[in-house]
Amino acid sequence: MIVYKNYISYEDYNKNIINISDENIKDYFNYFIIDHNQFPVILPTTRLEINLNQLRKNYKAISNRIGSDIGIISILKADAYGHGLIPIAETLNKLRTSKIGLASIEEIKILRDRNIHTPILLLYPPLLNQLELLLDLNVKITMTDYNAILLLNRLAKKRKKIIKIHIQIDTGLNRFGVKPNKAVTFITNTVKLKNISIEGIWTHFMDAEND
C-alpha cells in the first residue's frame, strides 16, 4: 500500500485501486486488528508513505542547484519505481519538470489521459507497430535502429511533423543502444532526415546496480 500526504490508494487482491481518506487509514492501523468488521477488505499490513511536500522541496533544491539553464528529466518508469505514477507525475508537472521519462506506452497513455502534457521521453526503443501511436501521443522517442528511424521519418512526413528523438549509445550494459564504433555513422545519417530532429544522445552506465 502507498500512502500520500494528499491522497491514499492501494491495490486490492483483485487488482482494483481503492482510495481511502487519511482518517480511515489511521483508524485502520489503530483499530482494524480489534474490529474486523470496520474494514471489510483486508489491507496489506505494511505501507509506504510518500511525502509529496518533501518531493517538492527536493525537486526545487535540485533545480536551484543546477540552475535554470539545465532541464530535469524526471524518470518515472515502472509506476515511478513503485511510488505511484499519477501523484508523482502530477506533482512534478506542476513544478514544470522539463520532461518525464517512461518505459511503456501504457504509462504514457495514463498520463495523457490525466491531461499531463509535460513532454515525455520514451526510454526504450519502440516496436515498429507502435510508432504511429507514439506520434499521436506527441512523445519524444529513444531510437537505436536506423531502419526504424527511416520508417518514423516517413510516418512523420505524411503527418507534416518533425519528430524529436534521443539516440541511446550502448557503453557496456548491452541492453539497448547503438554500438560506439557505429555511433558516428548512425548519427550522421540520421541528421540528414528532414522529419527527424536529434534532441539528445544518452547512455546508461554499464553497471545498472552500482553506478
mmCIF file of C-alpha atoms in Angstrom:
data_model
loop_
_atom_site.group_PDB
_atom_site.id
_atom_site.type_symbol
_atom_site.label_atom_id
_atom_site.label_comp_id
_atom_site.label_asym_id
_atom_site.label_seq_id
_atom_site.Cartn_x
_atom_site.Cartn_y
_atom_site.Cartn_z
ATOM 1 C CA MET A 1 0.000 0.000 0.000
ATOM 2 C CA ILE A 2 1.188 3.507 -0.825
ATOM 3 C CA VAL A 3 0.200 6.434 1.373
ATOM 4 C CA TYR A 4 0.442 10.000 0.078
ATOM 5 C CA LYS A 5 0.102 13.177 2.069
ATOM 6 C CA ASN A 6 -2.562 14.393 -0.371
ATOM 7 C CA TYR A 7 -4.374 11.155 -1.092
ATOM 8 C CA ILE A 8 -4.135 7.470 -0.345
ATOM 9 C CA SER A 9 -4.643 4.439 -2.551
ATOM 10 C CA TYR A 10 -3.854 0.752 -2.621
ATOM 11 C CA GLU A 11 -4.356 -2.190 -4.936
ATOM 12 C CA ASP A 12 -6.505 -4.991 -3.544
ATOM 13 C CA TYR A 13 -6.089 -8.657 -4.350
ATOM 14 C CA ASN A 14 -8.364 -8.317 -7.411
ATOM 15 C CA LYS A 15 -6.147 -5.585 -8.897
ATOM 16 C CA ASN A 16 -8.700 -2.871 -8.053
ATOM 17 C CA ILE A 17 -7.402 0.538 -6.988
ATOM 18 C CA ILE A 18 -9.018 1.568 -3.691
ATOM 19 C CA ASN A 19 -8.922 5.162 -2.391
ATOM 20 C CA ILE A 20 -9.118 5.828 1.342
ATOM 21 C CA SER A 21 -9.210 9.009 3.381
ATOM 22 C CA ASP A 22 -6.449 9.958 5.816
ATOM 23 C CA GLU A 23 -8.830 9.486 8.728
ATOM 24 C CA ASN A 24 -9.830 5.990 7.683
ATOM 25 C CA ILE A 25 -6.274 4.803 7.208
ATOM 26 C CA LYS A 26 -5.380 5.984 10.704
ATOM 27 C CA ASP A 27 -8.430 4.176 12.060
ATOM 28 C CA TYR A 28 -7.397 1.051 10.194
ATOM 29 C CA PHE A 29 -3.970 0.885 11.769
ATOM 30 C CA ASN A 30 -5.343 1.717 15.212
ATOM 31 C CA TYR A 31 -8.443 -0.477 15.341
ATOM 32 C CA PHE A 32 -8.579 -2.984 12.493
ATOM 33 C CA ILE A 33 -6.969 -5.771 14.476
ATOM 34 C CA ILE A 34 -9.681 -5.423 17.134
ATOM 35 C CA ASP A 35 -12.709 -4.891 14.873
ATOM 36 C CA HIS A 36 -12.534 -6.763 11.563
ATOM 37 C CA ASN A 37 -15.991 -5.513 10.586
ATOM 38 C CA GLN A 38 -14.766 -1.937 10.404
ATOM 39 C CA PHE A 39 -12.843 -2.633 7.183
ATOM 40 C CA PRO A 40 -14.406 -5.391 5.065
ATOM 41 C CA VAL A 41 -11.390 -5.521 2.711
ATOM 42 C CA ILE A 42 -8.207 -6.919 4.191
ATOM 43 C CA LEU A 43 -5.496 -4.309 3.657
ATOM 44 C CA PRO A 44 -1.786 -5.034 3.459
ATOM 45 C CA THR A 45 -0.001 -4.957 6.805
ATOM 46 C CA THR A 46 2.796 -2.702 5.539
ATOM 47 C CA ARG A 47 2.681 0.734 3.981
ATOM 48 C CA LEU A 48 4.981 3.125 2.171
ATOM 49 C CA GLU A 49 4.430 6.776 2.954
ATOM 50 C CA ILE A 50 5.237 9.268 0.188
ATOM 51 C CA ASN A 51 5.579 12.858 1.334
ATOM 52 C CA LEU A 52 4.686 14.962 -1.708
ATOM 53 C CA ASN A 53 5.704 18.138 0.113
ATOM 54 C CA GLN A 54 9.189 16.703 0.575
ATOM 55 C CA LEU A 55 9.251 15.719 -3.090
ATOM 56 C CA ARG A 56 8.510 19.353 -3.978
ATOM 57 C CA LYS A 57 11.308 20.568 -1.690
ATOM 58 C CA ASN A 58 13.774 18.053 -3.135
ATOM 59 C CA TYR A 59 12.916 18.978 -6.704
ATOM 60 C CA LYS A 60 13.270 22.696 -6.011
ATOM 61 C CA ALA A 61 16.593 22.120 -4.245
ATOM 62 C CA ILE A 62 17.967 20.212 -7.236
ATOM 63 C CA SER A 63 16.592 22.769 -9.690
ATOM 64 C CA ASN A 64 18.136 25.662 -7.769
ATOM 65 C CA ARG A 65 21.468 23.841 -7.541
ATOM 66 C CA ILE A 66 21.830 23.150 -11.270
ATOM 67 C CA GLY A 67 20.388 26.474 -12.444
ATOM 68 C CA SER A 68 17.615 27.456 -14.808
ATOM 69 C CA ASP A 69 19.662 26.726 -17.955
ATOM 70 C CA ILE A 70 19.666 22.967 -17.298
ATOM 71 C CA GLY A 71 16.477 20.937 -17.575
ATOM 72 C CA ILE A 72 15.463 17.971 -15.446
ATOM 73 C CA ILE A 73 14.121 14.708 -16.867
ATOM 74 C CA SER A 74 12.107 13.053 -14.100
ATOM 75 C CA ILE A 75 12.367 9.286 -14.577
ATOM 76 C CA LEU A 76 9.050 7.741 -13.532
ATOM 77 C CA LYS A 77 9.141 4.370 -15.247
ATOM 78 C CA ALA A 78 7.659 1.262 -13.595
ATOM 79 C CA ASP A 79 4.977 3.177 -11.690
ATOM 80 C CA ALA A 80 7.578 5.741 -10.599
ATOM 81 C CA TYR A 81 9.662 2.863 -9.216
ATOM 82 C CA GLY A 82 6.684 1.709 -7.171
ATOM 83 C CA HIS A 83 6.000 5.115 -5.637
ATOM 84 C CA GLY A 84 2.845 5.816 -7.658
ATOM 85 C CA LEU A 85 2.988 7.202 -11.195
ATOM 86 C CA ILE A 86 -0.024 9.513 -11.172
ATOM 87 C CA PRO A 87 0.516 11.502 -7.938
ATOM 88 C CA ILE A 88 4.261 11.800 -8.527
ATOM 89 C CA ALA A 89 3.750 12.899 -12.143
ATOM 90 C CA GLU A 90 1.032 15.376 -11.217
ATOM 91 C CA THR A 91 3.287 16.911 -8.571
ATOM 92 C CA LEU A 92 6.261 17.203 -10.940
ATOM 93 C CA ASN A 93 4.041 18.502 -13.730
ATOM 94 C CA LYS A 94 3.015 21.425 -11.510
ATOM 95 C CA LEU A 95 6.693 22.048 -10.767
ATOM 96 C CA ARG A 96 7.301 22.289 -14.547
ATOM 97 C CA THR A 97 9.785 19.454 -14.813
ATOM 98 C CA SER A 98 11.369 19.606 -18.274
ATOM 99 C CA LYS A 99 10.444 16.056 -19.235
ATOM 100 C CA ILE A 100 9.111 12.817 -17.804
ATOM 101 C CA GLY A 101 10.903 9.595 -18.710
ATOM 102 C CA LEU A 102 8.742 6.478 -19.081
ATOM 103 C CA ALA A 103 9.315 2.925 -20.255
ATOM 104 C CA SER A 104 5.979 1.927 -21.785
ATOM 105 C CA ILE A 105 3.197 3.236 -23.987
ATOM 106 C CA GLU A 106 0.693 2.164 -21.332
ATOM 107 C CA GLU A 107 2.176 4.594 -18.809
ATOM 108 C CA ILE A 108 2.348 7.327 -21.444
ATOM 109 C CA LYS A 109 -1.365 6.913 -22.140
ATOM 110 C CA ILE A 110 -2.165 7.039 -18.428
ATOM 111 C CA LEU A 111 -0.512 10.457 -18.096
ATOM 112 C CA ARG A 112 -2.008 11.829 -21.303
ATOM 113 C CA ASP A 113 -5.456 10.700 -20.146
ATOM 114 C CA ARG A 114 -4.844 12.658 -16.921
ATOM 115 C CA ASN A 115 -4.143 15.796 -19.001
ATOM 116 C CA ILE A 116 -0.468 15.811 -18.086
ATOM 117 C CA HIS A 117 1.133 17.492 -21.082
ATOM 118 C CA THR A 118 4.722 17.679 -19.851
ATOM 119 C CA PRO A 119 6.997 16.420 -22.659
ATOM 120 C CA ILE A 120 7.508 12.667 -22.331
ATOM 121 C CA LEU A 121 10.589 10.711 -23.360
ATOM 122 C CA LEU A 122 10.089 7.013 -24.118
ATOM 123 C CA LEU A 123 13.249 5.489 -22.658
ATOM 124 C CA TYR A 124 13.179 2.179 -24.517
ATOM 125 C CA PRO A 125 13.184 1.698 -28.300
ATOM 126 C CA PRO A 126 9.616 1.050 -29.501
ATOM 127 C CA LEU A 127 8.301 -1.688 -31.740
ATOM 128 C CA LEU A 128 7.665 -0.655 -35.336
ATOM 129 C CA ASN A 129 3.897 -1.030 -34.943
ATOM 130 C CA GLN A 130 3.966 1.421 -32.029
ATOM 131 C CA LEU A 131 5.407 4.363 -33.942
ATOM 132 C CA GLU A 132 2.114 5.785 -35.224
ATOM 133 C CA LEU A 133 0.575 5.740 -31.758
ATOM 134 C CA LEU A 134 3.640 7.481 -30.340
ATOM 135 C CA LEU A 135 3.229 10.184 -32.981
ATOM 136 C CA ASP A 136 -0.377 10.628 -31.865
ATOM 137 C CA LEU A 137 0.720 10.891 -28.229
ATOM 138 C CA ASN A 138 3.344 13.531 -29.095
ATOM 139 C CA VAL A 139 6.211 11.655 -27.470
ATOM 140 C CA LYS A 140 9.965 12.044 -27.810
ATOM 141 C CA ILE A 141 11.356 8.626 -28.676
ATOM 142 C CA THR A 142 14.573 6.803 -27.876
ATOM 143 C CA MET A 143 15.810 5.211 -31.112
ATOM 144 C CA THR A 144 18.589 2.680 -31.684
ATOM 145 C CA ASP A 145 17.720 1.154 -35.062
ATOM 146 C CA TYR A 146 18.270 3.076 -38.298
ATOM 147 C CA ASN A 147 15.562 1.223 -40.255
ATOM 148 C CA ALA A 148 13.070 2.171 -37.537
ATOM 149 C CA ILE A 149 14.196 5.796 -37.839
ATOM 150 C CA LEU A 150 13.618 5.670 -41.610
ATOM 151 C CA LEU A 151 10.080 4.413 -41.022
ATOM 152 C CA LEU A 152 9.492 7.069 -38.370
ATOM 153 C CA ASN A 153 10.706 9.715 -40.795
ATOM 154 C CA ARG A 154 8.224 8.530 -43.458
ATOM 155 C CA LEU A 155 5.339 8.498 -40.990
ATOM 156 C CA ALA A 156 6.254 11.964 -39.723
ATOM 157 C CA LYS A 157 6.471 13.288 -43.282
ATOM 158 C CA LYS A 158 2.926 12.078 -44.002
ATOM 159 C CA ARG A 159 1.721 13.985 -40.936
ATOM 160 C CA LYS A 160 3.868 17.017 -41.742
ATOM 161 C CA LYS A 161 5.611 16.722 -38.386
ATOM 162 C CA ILE A 162 9.198 16.936 -37.225
ATOM 163 C CA ILE A 163 9.783 14.302 -34.555
ATOM 164 C CA LYS A 164 12.340 14.787 -31.796
ATOM 165 C CA ILE A 165 14.293 11.668 -30.911
ATOM 166 C CA HIS A 166 17.007 10.663 -28.479
ATOM 167 C CA ILE A 167 19.725 8.244 -29.555
ATOM 168 C CA GLN A 168 20.947 5.746 -26.989
ATOM 169 C CA ILE A 169 24.570 4.606 -27.156
ATOM 170 C CA ASP A 170 25.473 1.224 -25.664
ATOM 171 C CA THR A 171 28.564 1.751 -23.498
ATOM 172 C CA GLY A 172 28.600 -1.698 -21.932
ATOM 173 C CA LEU A 173 25.237 -2.514 -20.344
ATOM 174 C CA ASN A 174 24.295 -4.456 -23.505
ATOM 175 C CA ARG A 175 20.542 -3.971 -23.254
ATOM 176 C CA PHE A 176 19.788 -1.435 -25.957
ATOM 177 C CA GLY A 177 21.778 1.095 -27.895
ATOM 178 C CA VAL A 178 23.986 1.842 -30.858
ATOM 179 C CA LYS A 179 27.477 0.397 -30.540
ATOM 180 C CA PRO A 180 30.121 3.123 -30.080
ATOM 181 C CA ASN A 181 32.011 2.150 -33.234
ATOM 182 C CA LYS A 182 28.852 2.710 -35.276
ATOM 183 C CA ALA A 183 27.546 5.786 -33.478
ATOM 184 C CA VAL A 184 29.143 8.488 -35.656
ATOM 185 C CA THR A 185 27.792 6.985 -38.904
ATOM 186 C CA PHE A 186 24.408 6.363 -37.285
ATOM 187 C CA ILE A 187 24.096 9.965 -36.117
ATOM 188 C CA THR A 188 25.458 11.426 -39.360
ATOM 189 C CA ASN A 189 22.871 9.548 -41.422
ATOM 190 C CA THR A 190 20.043 10.431 -39.049
ATOM 191 C CA VAL A 191 20.825 14.158 -39.167
ATOM 192 C CA LYS A 192 20.141 14.110 -42.912
ATOM 193 C CA LEU A 193 16.481 13.097 -42.454
ATOM 194 C CA LYS A 194 14.176 16.091 -42.816
ATOM 195 C CA ASN A 195 11.434 14.996 -40.436
ATOM 196 C CA ILE A 196 13.705 13.788 -37.641
ATOM 197 C CA SER A 197 15.414 16.059 -35.118
ATOM 198 C CA ILE A 198 18.007 14.642 -32.718
ATOM 199 C CA GLU A 199 17.225 16.306 -29.405
ATOM 200 C CA GLY A 200 19.537 14.239 -27.245
ATOM 201 C CA ILE A 201 22.147 11.487 -27.097
ATOM 202 C CA TRP A 202 22.417 9.393 -23.966
ATOM 203 C CA THR A 203 23.781 6.200 -22.477
ATOM 204 C CA HIS A 204 23.278 4.019 -19.404
ATOM 205 C CA PHE A 205 26.136 3.193 -17.061
ATOM 206 C CA MET A 206 27.353 -0.346 -17.686
ATOM 207 C CA ASP A 207 26.722 -1.416 -14.084
ATOM 208 C CA ALA A 208 22.975 -0.917 -13.526
ATOM 209 C CA GLU A 209 23.123 -1.896 -9.854
ATOM 210 C CA ASN A 210 26.026 0.209 -8.583
ATOM 211 C CA ASP A 211 26.768 3.132 -10.944
#
